[in-house]
């Protein structure tokens, strides 16, 4: 979707004919007994009825959008058992009709009452009640159905629908995603229901429409309902709330329904509409925050660390993990190592154990998905402490410096894989900061215990035959209606490791310059542009430390691993070209970055050029035997 700052215009002549009118009476013949509602047209009162059996992320979003425009909402079925079948995979939903019938029965005599009936889990209200009522009145019918683009559950009934007015760009309306009408007219519909709870409500309404005795026709007012498609809609930022414009129909929908494959698009729109991100800031991002200072018992946090591939800078990561500022008694650790880091972890594990109140470690015999299942569901913390935050999954923004890779996707392809979202770059570059509902997060995320015990707790979550653990987790969360929130404040970065080298420093210098600059250089990077020790053993020959001791150690280990140096040689009198170790291209970026500024300082007036590089190796204590131009990691440049 795009962004537009253009004001809305009257689009009556360009309206999309996707509204089905059930003429069981006209607004003019409706009784005038209904009381007035503040802010609504005289003689008209609006009530929103919705269905939700449990409080979910989608239900909370629906209520926030309703409260933003001061709608009166009544929820049917909250806390009751759902008996309407698995409507995501098969026909069902008849229980909603029965609940609606029971709710409308005491309202059937209120002729001035307009009732909007919509789902809650996949609906966002995008306009005020006055606008909705005005568009409903313009339809000149007692009941207005919102049509969708597919005929569920019986596609063979689609040819029985009357043809659309001639407009080639518009789809044939079929099915429905909600309706609005006068209470007596809606009661006349639902009182015909004589079926089971697991029968299909969509088929029931379709058969009513196809009944010619009810005189159903198409209407031509501006859309009341809209099914989002990223290619069709644009967002307009207004002081009173963001609005959505359907570019295909030229309409400004008041109710946006995202069903089936359009749910991801609805989630994207929900990041903006009605009170999400705007150029003035993110109005909805800091909701439900609570200060942790003074809390008697902070939430229990179980940290799962999963080393699934050779990982650069693992010791530094574990040191930072030990340095987390959080009470020891409120933290547990689960560590799974699936690659050859066992010697390193053996040496660091005792100190890690002391930092956490509980610690568990698994080795290479356990798969990645199974390890996550064990870590997330096998780790038990103290009882009686819960984190009451509606965001049950929250991921930080992690990006690879200098690249467009990050740990989130803004959209999905039809196959369920990556697709570029229109606002991806704006979010990645920090131009739009907030908390975003996205279809995929990876590498690091917080998961609430209530989500693991609740919607995610039925069957495997991370273990999947065809998906990696992160994709399996996100697919399961989307299936269960759990929002994947991602905070766009920058919290760190990540590496995309392609393997092949023993240590962390010999991977991809240019792609890893951020942490390489903090860990791989001698001293700090600022020392190279200021004061640094330089030794001049003879004219025009300078010696100075360039890389850290750890870098030198890993270079030697890499050379020994690849056969460049034989182990246990007391003194090596010959140098090993880095090209023979396939490290010349890897470290060219380091030399080009560091040596020219130093060379310009030592040789004023000369243009430096980095050439080949070689290394000399020695065991600790053998420096003197190497001569004055070598070292544990000697680098040469011209």
Coordinates of C-alpha atoms in Angstrom, one line a residue:
X1 CA 0.0 0.0 0.0
X2 CA 1.1 3.5 -0.6
X3 CA 0.7 6.7 1.4
X4 CA -1.4 9.7 0.4
X5 CA -1.9 13.1 2.0
X6 CA -4.7 14.1 -0.4
X7 CA -8.1 14.9 1.1
X8 CA -11.0 12.6 0.5
X9 CA -13.5 13.5 -2.2
X10 CA -17.1 12.5 -2.8
X11 CA -17.0 9.3 -4.8
X12 CA -20.7 8.5 -5.3
X13 CA -20.3 8.3 -9.0
X14 CA -17.2 6.0 -8.8
X15 CA -18.5 3.7 -6.0
X16 CA -17.8 0.0 -6.1
X17 CA -21.0 -2.0 -6.5
X18 CA -20.1 -4.6 -3.9
X19 CA -23.1 -3.9 -1.6
X20 CA -26.1 -6.2 -1.6
X21 CA -29.4 -4.7 -0.5
X22 CA -32.0 -6.7 1.1
X23 CA -35.3 -4.8 0.6
X24 CA -37.4 -5.9 3.5
X25 CA -38.6 -2.3 3.9
X26 CA -37.1 1.1 3.3
X27 CA -35.7 3.7 5.8
X28 CA -38.6 5.9 5.2
X29 CA -41.1 3.3 6.4
X30 CA -39.0 2.4 9.5
X31 CA -40.7 3.3 12.8
X32 CA -39.5 6.4 14.6
X33 CA -39.5 4.9 18.0
X34 CA -35.7 4.7 18.3
X35 CA -34.1 7.2 20.7
X36 CA -31.4 9.5 19.5
X37 CA -27.7 8.7 20.0
X38 CA -25.2 11.6 20.4
X39 CA -23.2 12.3 17.3
X40 CA -25.6 10.3 15.0
X41 CA -28.2 11.6 12.6
X42 CA -31.5 12.4 14.3
X43 CA -33.7 9.5 14.9
X44 CA -31.0 6.9 14.4
X45 CA -28.9 5.0 16.9
X46 CA -26.0 2.7 16.0
X47 CA -25.0 -0.5 17.8
X48 CA -22.1 -2.7 16.8
X49 CA -22.5 -6.5 17.5
X50 CA -19.5 -8.8 17.1
X51 CA -18.6 -12.3 18.0
X52 CA -15.6 -13.4 20.1
X53 CA -15.3 -16.5 22.3
X54 CA -11.9 -15.4 23.8
X55 CA -9.8 -12.3 24.1
X56 CA -7.2 -12.4 21.3
X57 CA -4.8 -9.9 19.7
X58 CA -7.3 -9.4 16.9
X59 CA -10.2 -8.8 19.3
X60 CA -8.1 -6.2 21.2
X61 CA -7.3 -4.5 18.0
X62 CA -11.0 -4.4 17.0
X63 CA -11.9 -2.8 20.3
X64 CA -9.2 -0.2 20.1
X65 CA -10.4 0.9 16.6
X66 CA -14.0 1.0 17.9
X67 CA -13.0 3.1 20.9
X68 CA -11.0 5.4 18.7
X69 CA -14.3 6.5 17.0
X70 CA -16.6 6.0 20.1
X71 CA -18.6 3.1 18.7
X72 CA -21.0 1.3 21.1
X73 CA -19.9 -2.4 20.9
X74 CA -21.6 -5.5 22.4
X75 CA -19.6 -8.8 22.2
X76 CA -21.5 -12.1 21.8
X77 CA -20.2 -15.4 23.0
X78 CA -17.2 -14.1 25.1
X79 CA -16.1 -16.8 27.5
X80 CA -18.4 -19.4 25.9
X81 CA -17.4 -22.6 24.2
X82 CA -17.1 -22.5 20.4
X83 CA -19.3 -25.2 18.7
X84 CA -19.3 -23.7 15.2
X85 CA -16.6 -26.0 13.7
X86 CA -13.2 -25.2 12.3
X87 CA -14.3 -22.3 10.0
X88 CA -10.7 -21.7 8.8
X89 CA -10.6 -25.1 7.0
X90 CA -14.2 -26.2 6.6
X91 CA -17.8 -24.8 6.6
X92 CA -19.2 -23.7 9.9
X93 CA -20.1 -20.7 11.9
X94 CA -23.8 -21.3 12.4
X95 CA -23.4 -20.6 16.1
X96 CA -22.8 -17.0 15.3
X97 CA -26.2 -16.8 13.7
X98 CA -27.8 -18.3 16.7
X99 CA -26.1 -15.8 19.0
X100 CA -27.1 -13.0 16.8
X101 CA -30.7 -14.1 16.7
X102 CA -30.8 -14.2 20.5
X103 CA -29.2 -10.7 20.7
X104 CA -31.7 -9.2 18.2
X105 CA -34.8 -10.7 19.6
X106 CA -35.2 -8.0 22.3
X107 CA -34.3 -5.3 19.8
X108 CA -36.7 -6.3 17.0
X109 CA -39.2 -3.5 17.8
X110 CA -36.6 -0.7 17.7
X111 CA -37.1 0.7 14.2
X112 CA -34.6 3.5 14.6
X113 CA -31.8 1.3 15.7
X114 CA -29.1 0.5 13.1
X115 CA -27.1 -2.6 13.9
X116 CA -23.7 -3.4 12.4
X117 CA -22.7 -7.0 12.6
X118 CA -19.1 -8.0 11.9
X119 CA -16.4 -10.4 13.1
X120 CA -13.9 -9.1 15.5
X121 CA -10.7 -11.1 15.0
X122 CA -10.1 -9.8 11.5
X123 CA -11.9 -6.5 11.3
X124 CA -10.7 -2.9 11.9
X125 CA -13.1 0.1 12.1
X126 CA -11.6 2.9 9.9
X127 CA -14.2 5.6 10.1
X128 CA -16.7 7.3 12.4
X129 CA -20.3 6.2 13.1
X130 CA -21.7 9.3 11.4
X131 CA -20.0 8.4 8.1
X132 CA -21.1 4.8 8.3
X133 CA -24.7 5.8 8.9
X134 CA -24.6 8.3 6.1
X135 CA -23.4 5.7 3.6
X136 CA -25.9 3.2 4.9
X137 CA -28.7 5.7 4.3
X138 CA -27.4 6.4 0.8
X139 CA -27.8 2.7 0.0
X140 CA -31.6 3.1 0.3
X141 CA -32.1 -0.4 1.7
X142 CA -33.0 -1.9 5.1
X143 CA -30.0 -4.3 5.1
X144 CA -26.7 -3.9 3.3
X145 CA -24.4 -6.9 2.9
X146 CA -20.7 -6.5 2.2
X147 CA -19.7 -8.9 -0.6
X148 CA -16.4 -10.6 -0.9
X149 CA -14.5 -12.0 -3.9
X150 CA -15.2 -15.7 -3.4
X151 CA -18.3 -17.7 -2.8
X152 CA -17.9 -19.8 0.3
X153 CA -18.5 -22.7 0.9
X154 CA -20.2 -23.6 -2.5
X155 CA -18.4 -21.9 -5.4
X156 CA -20.9 -23.5 -7.8
X157 CA -23.5 -20.9 -6.6
X158 CA -21.4 -18.0 -7.9
X159 CA -23.0 -18.1 -11.4
X160 CA -26.4 -17.6 -9.9
X161 CA -25.5 -14.1 -8.6
X162 CA -26.8 -11.3 -10.8
X163 CA -24.2 -9.7 -13.0
X164 CA -22.3 -6.6 -11.9
X165 CA -22.9 -3.3 -13.6
X166 CA -20.5 -2.9 -16.5
X167 CA -17.1 -2.0 -15.0
X168 CA -14.3 -4.3 -16.0
X169 CA -11.9 -3.5 -13.2
X170 CA -14.3 -4.6 -10.4
X171 CA -14.6 -8.2 -9.2
X172 CA -17.9 -10.1 -9.1
X173 CA -19.2 -9.9 -5.5
X174 CA -19.9 -13.2 -3.8
X175 CA -20.4 -14.2 -0.2
X176 CA -20.3 -11.6 2.6
X177 CA -18.1 -10.3 5.3
X178 CA -20.6 -8.5 7.5
X179 CA -23.8 -6.5 7.2
X180 CA -25.5 -3.4 8.6
X181 CA -29.2 -2.8 8.8
X182 CA -32.2 -1.8 10.9
X183 CA -32.8 -4.1 13.8
X184 CA -36.3 -5.2 12.6
X185 CA -35.0 -6.1 9.2
X186 CA -32.1 -8.0 10.6
X187 CA -34.4 -9.9 12.9
X188 CA -36.5 -10.9 9.9
X189 CA -33.4 -12.5 8.4
X190 CA -32.0 -14.4 11.4
X191 CA -35.3 -15.6 12.7
X192 CA -35.3 -18.0 9.7
X193 CA -32.3 -19.9 11.2
X194 CA -33.3 -23.5 12.0
X195 CA -29.9 -25.2 11.6
X196 CA -27.1 -26.6 13.7
X197 CA -24.2 -24.6 15.3
X198 CA -21.7 -26.2 12.9
X199 CA -23.7 -25.5 9.8
X200 CA -22.4 -22.7 7.6
X201 CA -23.5 -19.2 8.2
X202 CA -22.2 -17.9 4.8
X203 CA -24.3 -20.5 3.0
X204 CA -27.3 -19.4 5.0
X205 CA -26.9 -15.7 3.9
X206 CA -26.1 -16.7 0.3
X207 CA -29.3 -18.7 0.0
X208 CA -31.3 -15.7 1.4
X209 CA -29.8 -13.5 -1.3
X210 CA -30.5 -16.0 -4.1
X211 CA -34.2 -16.1 -2.9
X212 CA -35.9 -13.9 -5.6
X213 CA -38.9 -13.4 -3.4
X214 CA -36.8 -11.3 -1.1
X215 CA -36.0 -8.9 -4.0
X216 CA -32.3 -8.5 -3.5
X217 CA -30.5 -6.0 -5.7
X218 CA -27.1 -4.4 -6.1
X219 CA -26.5 -1.0 -4.6
X220 CA -24.1 1.7 -5.9
X221 CA -23.2 3.8 -2.8
X222 CA -19.6 4.3 -1.6
X223 CA -18.2 1.2 0.1
X224 CA -19.0 0.5 3.7
X225 CA -16.8 -2.6 3.8
X226 CA -13.4 -3.1 2.3
X227 CA -11.2 -6.2 1.9
X228 CA -7.6 -5.0 1.9
X229 CA -5.2 -5.7 -0.9
X230 CA -1.7 -4.0 -0.8
X231 CA -2.0 -3.1 -4.5
X232 CA -5.4 -1.4 -4.1
X233 CA -5.1 0.8 -1.0
X234 CA -3.3 3.9 0.1
X235 CA -3.1 5.4 3.6
X236 CA -3.9 9.0 4.3
X237 CA -2.7 10.6 7.5
X238 CA -5.2 12.8 9.3
X239 CA -5.2 14.6 12.6
X240 CA -8.2 12.6 13.8
X241 CA -6.8 9.3 12.7
X242 CA -5.4 7.6 9.6
X243 CA -7.7 6.6 6.8
X244 CA -7.6 4.0 4.0
X245 CA -8.5 4.7 0.4
X246 CA -9.4 2.0 -2.1
X247 CA -7.8 3.1 -5.3
X248 CA -9.6 0.6 -7.4
X249 CA -13.1 1.8 -6.4
X250 CA -12.2 5.3 -5.3
X251 CA -13.8 4.7 -1.9
X252 CA -13.0 5.3 1.7
X253 CA -14.2 2.2 3.5
X254 CA -15.4 2.6 7.1
X255 CA -15.1 -1.1 8.0
X256 CA -12.1 -3.1 6.8
X257 CA -12.4 -6.9 6.8
X258 CA -9.4 -9.1 6.1
X259 CA -10.4 -12.7 5.6
X260 CA -8.3 -15.7 4.7
X261 CA -5.3 -14.7 2.5
X262 CA -5.9 -11.0 3.2
X263 CA -5.3 -11.2 6.9
X264 CA -1.6 -10.3 6.5
X265 CA -2.5 -7.2 4.5
X266 CA -5.1 -6.3 7.2
X267 CA -2.3 -6.6 9.9
X268 CA -0.2 -4.2 7.9
X269 CA -3.0 -1.7 7.6
X270 CA -3.6 -2.1 11.3
X271 CA -0.2 -0.7 12.0
X272 CA -1.5 2.6 10.7
X273 CA -5.3 2.6 11.0
X274 CA -6.8 4.3 12.9
X275 CA -4.4 5.5 15.5
X276 CA -1.1 3.7 14.6
X277 CA 2.0 5.2 13.1
X278 CA 1.9 8.6 11.4
X279 CA 4.4 11.3 10.6
X280 CA 3.5 12.9 14.0
X281 CA 4.6 9.7 15.8
X282 CA 3.3 6.4 16.8
X283 CA 0.1 6.9 18.8
X284 CA -0.5 3.2 19.7
X285 CA 3.1 2.0 20.4
X286 CA 3.4 2.7 24.1
X287 CA 0.1 1.4 25.2
X288 CA 0.0 -0.9 28.2
X289 CA 3.5 -0.1 29.2
X290 CA 4.2 -0.4 32.9
X291 CA 7.2 0.7 34.9
X292 CA 9.3 -2.1 36.3
X293 CA 10.8 0.1 39.1
X294 CA 9.4 -0.8 42.4
X295 CA 7.8 -4.1 41.2
X296 CA 8.0 -6.6 44.1
X297 CA 8.7 -9.5 41.8
X298 CA 9.9 -9.0 38.2
X299 CA 8.7 -11.4 35.6
X300 CA 10.5 -14.7 35.3
X301 CA 12.6 -14.8 32.1
X302 CA 13.9 -17.9 30.5
X303 CA 16.6 -17.2 27.9
X304 CA 17.0 -19.8 25.2
X305 CA 20.3 -19.7 23.2
X306 CA 20.4 -21.9 20.2
X307 CA 23.7 -22.2 18.3
X308 CA 22.7 -23.9 15.1
X309 CA 25.7 -23.0 12.9
X310 CA 29.4 -22.0 13.4
X311 CA 29.0 -18.6 15.1
X312 CA 31.4 -15.7 15.0
X313 CA 32.2 -13.9 18.2
X314 CA 30.4 -16.5 20.4
X315 CA 32.6 -15.8 23.5
X316 CA 31.8 -12.1 23.2
X317 CA 28.1 -12.8 22.9
X318 CA 28.1 -15.0 26.0
X319 CA 30.0 -12.4 28.0
X320 CA 27.3 -9.9 27.1
X321 CA 24.7 -12.4 28.2
X322 CA 26.3 -12.6 31.6
X323 CA 26.2 -8.9 31.8
X324 CA 22.5 -8.5 31.4
X325 CA 21.1 -6.2 34.1
X326 CA 18.3 -8.4 35.5
X327 CA 18.0 -10.2 38.9
X328 CA 19.8 -13.5 38.9
X329 CA 16.9 -15.2 40.7
X330 CA 14.5 -14.2 38.0
X331 CA 16.5 -15.6 35.0
X332 CA 17.0 -19.1 33.7
X333 CA 19.1 -20.3 30.8
X334 CA 18.7 -23.0 28.2
X335 CA 21.6 -23.5 25.8
X336 CA 21.6 -25.8 22.8
X337 CA 24.8 -26.3 20.7
X338 CA 24.4 -28.1 17.4
X339 CA 27.9 -27.5 16.0
X340 CA 31.5 -27.9 17.0
X341 CA 31.6 -25.2 19.8
X342 CA 31.7 -27.8 22.6
X343 CA 35.3 -27.0 23.8
X344 CA 34.6 -23.3 24.0
X345 CA 31.3 -23.9 25.8
X346 CA 32.9 -26.3 28.2
X347 CA 35.2 -23.6 29.3
X348 CA 32.6 -20.9 29.6
X349 CA 29.7 -23.0 31.0
X350 CA 30.6 -22.8 34.7
X351 CA 30.6 -19.0 34.7
X352 CA 27.3 -19.0 32.8
X353 CA 25.7 -21.3 35.3
X354 CA 26.6 -19.0 38.2
X355 CA 24.9 -16.1 36.5
X356 CA 21.4 -17.7 36.3
X357 CA 19.2 -19.3 38.9
X358 CA 18.8 -22.3 36.6
X359 CA 20.7 -23.5 33.6
X360 CA 20.4 -26.4 31.2
X361 CA 22.5 -27.4 28.3
X362 CA 21.9 -29.7 25.3
X363 CA 24.4 -30.9 22.7
X364 CA 24.6 -31.9 19.1
X365 CA 22.3 -35.0 19.4
X366 CA 19.2 -32.8 19.5
X367 CA 17.7 -31.2 16.4
X368 CA 17.0 -27.4 16.2
X369 CA 13.2 -27.7 16.3
X370 CA 13.2 -30.3 19.1
X371 CA 15.6 -28.2 21.1
X372 CA 13.3 -25.2 21.0
X373 CA 10.4 -27.4 22.0
X374 CA 12.4 -28.7 25.0
X375 CA 13.7 -25.3 25.9
X376 CA 10.5 -23.4 25.7
X377 CA 8.2 -26.0 27.2
X378 CA 10.6 -27.8 29.5
X379 CA 11.9 -24.7 31.3
X380 CA 9.9 -24.0 34.4
X381 CA 10.1 -20.8 36.4
X382 CA 8.6 -19.7 39.7
X383 CA 4.8 -19.9 39.9
X384 CA 2.4 -17.1 40.7
X385 CA 4.1 -14.4 38.6
X386 CA 2.6 -13.4 35.2
X387 CA 3.3 -10.8 32.7
X388 CA 0.1 -9.1 31.8
X389 CA 1.0 -7.5 28.5
X390 CA -1.1 -7.9 25.3
X391 CA 2.0 -8.3 23.2
X392 CA 2.7 -11.9 23.7
X393 CA 5.5 -12.0 21.0
X394 CA 7.9 -9.1 20.7
X395 CA 11.1 -9.0 18.6
X396 CA 13.8 -6.4 18.5
X397 CA 15.1 -4.9 15.3
X398 CA 18.2 -6.7 14.2
X399 CA 19.8 -5.8 10.9
X400 CA 23.0 -6.6 9.1
X401 CA 25.0 -3.3 8.8
X402 CA 25.3 -2.1 5.3
X403 CA 22.7 -4.5 3.9
X404 CA 18.9 -4.7 3.6
X405 CA 18.7 -7.9 5.6
X406 CA 16.9 -7.9 8.9
X407 CA 15.2 -10.3 11.3
X408 CA 11.6 -9.6 10.1
X409 CA 9.5 -9.7 7.0
X410 CA 6.8 -7.1 6.2
X411 CA 4.8 -9.3 3.8
X412 CA 4.4 -12.8 2.6
X413 CA 4.3 -14.3 -0.9
X414 CA 1.4 -16.5 -1.9
X415 CA 3.6 -19.5 -1.0
X416 CA 4.2 -18.2 2.5
X417 CA 7.7 -17.0 2.0
X418 CA 9.4 -13.5 1.9
X419 CA 7.8 -10.7 0.0
X420 CA 8.9 -7.0 0.1
X421 CA 6.4 -4.8 1.9
X422 CA 6.0 -1.3 0.7
X423 CA 7.1 0.2 4.0
X424 CA 9.9 -2.3 4.7
X425 CA 12.8 0.1 3.9
X426 CA 11.2 3.0 5.8
X427 CA 11.0 0.8 8.9
X428 CA 14.5 -0.7 8.4
X429 CA 16.2 2.6 8.0
X430 CA 14.5 4.0 11.1
X431 CA 12.3 6.6 9.3
X432 CA 9.2 5.0 10.8
X433 CA 9.8 3.9 14.5
X434 CA 7.2 2.0 16.4
X435 CA 5.9 -1.4 17.2
X436 CA 4.8 -3.3 14.1
X437 CA 2.6 -6.3 13.5
X438 CA 4.6 -8.4 11.0
X439 CA 4.1 -11.9 9.6
X440 CA 7.6 -13.2 10.4
X441 CA 10.3 -12.6 13.0
X442 CA 13.5 -14.5 13.6
X443 CA 16.8 -14.8 15.5
X444 CA 15.6 -13.1 18.7
X445 CA 12.2 -12.6 20.2
X446 CA 10.3 -12.6 23.5
X447 CA 7.4 -15.1 23.9
X448 CA 5.0 -14.7 26.8
X449 CA 4.4 -17.8 28.9
X450 CA 0.6 -17.4 28.5
X451 CA 1.0 -17.7 24.7
X452 CA 3.1 -20.9 25.1
X453 CA 0.5 -22.4 27.5
X454 CA -2.4 -21.1 25.5
X455 CA -2.8 -20.7 21.7
X456 CA 0.6 -22.1 20.9
X457 CA 0.5 -25.0 23.3
X458 CA -1.3 -27.6 21.2
X459 CA 1.2 -29.7 19.3
X460 CA 4.7 -28.9 18.0
X461 CA 5.4 -25.2 17.6
X462 CA 9.0 -25.1 16.3
X463 CA 9.4 -28.6 14.9
X464 CA 8.2 -28.9 11.3
X465 CA 9.0 -31.3 8.5
X466 CA 9.4 -28.6 5.8
X467 CA 10.1 -25.4 7.7
X468 CA 13.0 -24.2 9.8
X469 CA 12.2 -23.5 13.5
X470 CA 11.6 -19.8 13.2
X471 CA 9.3 -20.2 10.1
X472 CA 7.4 -23.0 11.9
X473 CA 6.9 -20.8 15.0
X474 CA 5.6 -17.8 13.0
X475 CA 3.3 -19.9 10.8
X476 CA 1.8 -21.4 14.0
X477 CA 1.4 -18.0 15.6
X478 CA -0.4 -16.6 12.5
X479 CA -2.6 -19.7 12.4
X480 CA -3.6 -19.2 16.0
X481 CA -4.2 -15.4 15.5
X482 CA -1.2 -14.4 17.6
X483 CA 0.3 -11.1 16.5
X484 CA 4.1 -11.0 15.9
X485 CA 5.1 -7.6 17.2
X486 CA 8.5 -6.1 16.3
X487 CA 10.0 -3.1 17.9
X488 CA 11.8 -0.9 15.4
X489 CA 14.2 0.7 17.9
X490 CA 17.7 -0.6 17.1
X491 CA 18.9 -3.2 19.6
X492 CA 21.7 -4.8 17.7
X493 CA 22.8 -6.6 14.6
X494 CA 23.4 -10.1 13.2
X495 CA 25.7 -12.0 10.9
X496 CA 24.7 -14.2 8.0
X497 CA 27.3 -16.9 8.3
X498 CA 28.2 -18.9 5.2
X499 CA 30.7 -21.2 6.9
X500 CA 34.1 -22.3 5.8
X501 CA 36.3 -20.7 8.5
X502 CA 37.4 -21.8 11.9
X503 CA 37.2 -18.6 13.9
X504 CA 34.8 -15.7 13.9
X505 CA 37.2 -13.1 12.5
X506 CA 37.6 -14.9 9.2
X507 CA 34.1 -14.7 7.8
X508 CA 33.2 -11.6 5.9
X509 CA 35.0 -8.5 7.0
X510 CA 33.0 -6.0 5.0
X511 CA 29.7 -7.4 6.1
X512 CA 30.9 -7.7 9.7
X513 CA 32.8 -4.5 10.1
X514 CA 30.6 -3.3 13.0
X515 CA 31.6 -5.9 15.5
X516 CA 34.9 -6.6 13.9
X517 CA 35.9 -3.0 14.6
X518 CA 35.1 -3.5 18.3
X519 CA 36.7 -6.9 18.8
X520 CA 39.3 -7.5 16.1
X521 CA 41.5 -4.4 16.2
X522 CA 44.2 -3.6 18.6
X523 CA 42.9 -1.1 21.2
X524 CA 39.9 0.8 19.8
X525 CA 39.2 2.0 16.3
X526 CA 39.6 5.6 17.5
X527 CA 43.2 4.9 18.4
X528 CA 44.1 4.6 14.7
X529 CA 42.9 8.1 13.9
X530 CA 44.6 9.6 17.0
X531 CA 47.5 8.4 19.1
X532 CA 48.9 4.9 18.6
X533 CA 52.3 3.3 19.3
X534 CA 54.6 3.3 16.3
X535 CA 58.2 1.9 16.3
X536 CA 60.8 2.7 13.7
X537 CA 63.5 0.1 13.8
X538 CA 65.2 1.6 10.6
X539 CA 64.5 4.4 8.1
X540 CA 61.2 4.1 6.3
X541 CA 60.2 1.0 8.3
X542 CA 57.5 1.2 10.8
X543 CA 56.0 -1.3 13.2
X544 CA 52.7 -1.0 15.1
X545 CA 50.0 -3.3 16.4
X546 CA 47.0 -3.6 14.0
X547 CA 44.9 -6.5 15.2
X548 CA 44.1 -7.9 18.6
X549 CA 45.7 -10.9 20.2
X550 CA 42.5 -12.9 19.7
X551 CA 42.7 -12.1 16.0
X552 CA 46.2 -13.4 15.8
X553 CA 45.3 -16.5 17.6
X554 CA 42.5 -17.3 15.3
X555 CA 44.6 -16.5 12.2
X556 CA 47.2 -19.1 13.4
X557 CA 44.4 -21.6 14.1
X558 CA 43.0 -21.1 10.7
X559 CA 46.5 -21.6 9.1
X560 CA 47.1 -24.8 11.0
X561 CA 43.6 -26.0 10.2
X562 CA 44.3 -25.6 6.5
X563 CA 47.8 -27.0 6.6
X564 CA 49.6 -23.7 6.0
X565 CA 51.6 -24.2 9.2
X566 CA 52.6 -27.5 10.8
X567 CA 51.8 -27.8 14.5
X568 CA 54.6 -27.7 17.1
X569 CA 57.2 -26.0 14.9
X570 CA 59.3 -24.1 17.4
X571 CA 60.2 -21.2 15.0
X572 CA 58.8 -20.6 11.6
X573 CA 61.2 -18.8 9.4
X574 CA 58.9 -18.5 6.4
X575 CA 55.7 -16.5 5.8
X576 CA 52.4 -17.9 4.7
X577 CA 50.6 -15.9 2.0
X578 CA 47.0 -15.3 3.0
X579 CA 45.9 -16.2 -0.5
X580 CA 47.0 -19.8 0.2
X581 CA 44.6 -19.8 3.1
X582 CA 41.8 -18.2 1.0
X583 CA 41.9 -15.2 3.3
X584 CA 43.3 -12.6 1.0
X585 CA 39.9 -11.3 -0.2
X586 CA 38.4 -11.7 3.3
X587 CA 40.9 -9.3 4.8
X588 CA 41.4 -6.9 1.9
X589 CA 38.6 -4.8 3.4
X590 CA 40.4 -4.6 6.7
X591 CA 43.6 -3.5 5.1
X592 CA 41.9 -0.9 2.8
X593 CA 40.1 0.5 5.8
X594 CA 43.0 0.7 8.3
X595 CA 46.3 1.0 6.5
X596 CA 45.8 4.1 4.2
X597 CA 45.0 6.6 7.0
X598 CA 48.1 5.4 8.9
X599 CA 50.3 5.4 5.8
X600 CA 49.2 8.9 5.0
X601 CA 50.2 10.0 8.5
X602 CA 53.6 8.3 8.3
X603 CA 54.4 9.1 4.7
X604 CA 52.9 12.5 4.0
X605 CA 52.4 13.2 0.3
X606 CA 52.3 9.6 -0.8
X607 CA 49.1 7.8 -2.0
X608 CA 49.0 4.5 -0.2
X609 CA 47.9 1.3 -1.9
X610 CA 47.2 -2.0 -0.2
X611 CA 48.9 -4.9 -1.7
X612 CA 49.3 -8.5 -0.7
X613 CA 49.5 -9.7 2.8
X614 CA 51.3 -12.6 4.5
X615 CA 51.4 -13.9 8.1
X616 CA 54.1 -15.3 10.3
X617 CA 53.3 -17.6 13.1
X618 CA 54.9 -18.4 16.5
X619 CA 53.9 -19.8 19.8
X620 CA 53.7 -17.4 22.7
X621 CA 57.2 -16.4 23.9
X622 CA 58.8 -17.0 20.5
X623 CA 58.5 -13.4 19.2
X624 CA 62.2 -12.7 19.4
X625 CA 63.0 -15.5 17.1
X626 CA 60.9 -14.2 14.3
X627 CA 63.0 -11.2 13.6
X628 CA 61.9 -7.6 13.7
X629 CA 59.5 -7.7 10.8
X630 CA 57.3 -10.6 11.9
X631 CA 54.9 -11.5 14.7
X632 CA 52.2 -13.7 15.9
X633 CA 50.2 -12.0 13.3
X634 CA 52.4 -10.1 11.0
X635 CA 50.7 -8.2 8.1
X636 CA 52.5 -6.4 5.3
X637 CA 51.1 -3.7 3.1
X638 CA 52.5 -1.2 0.5

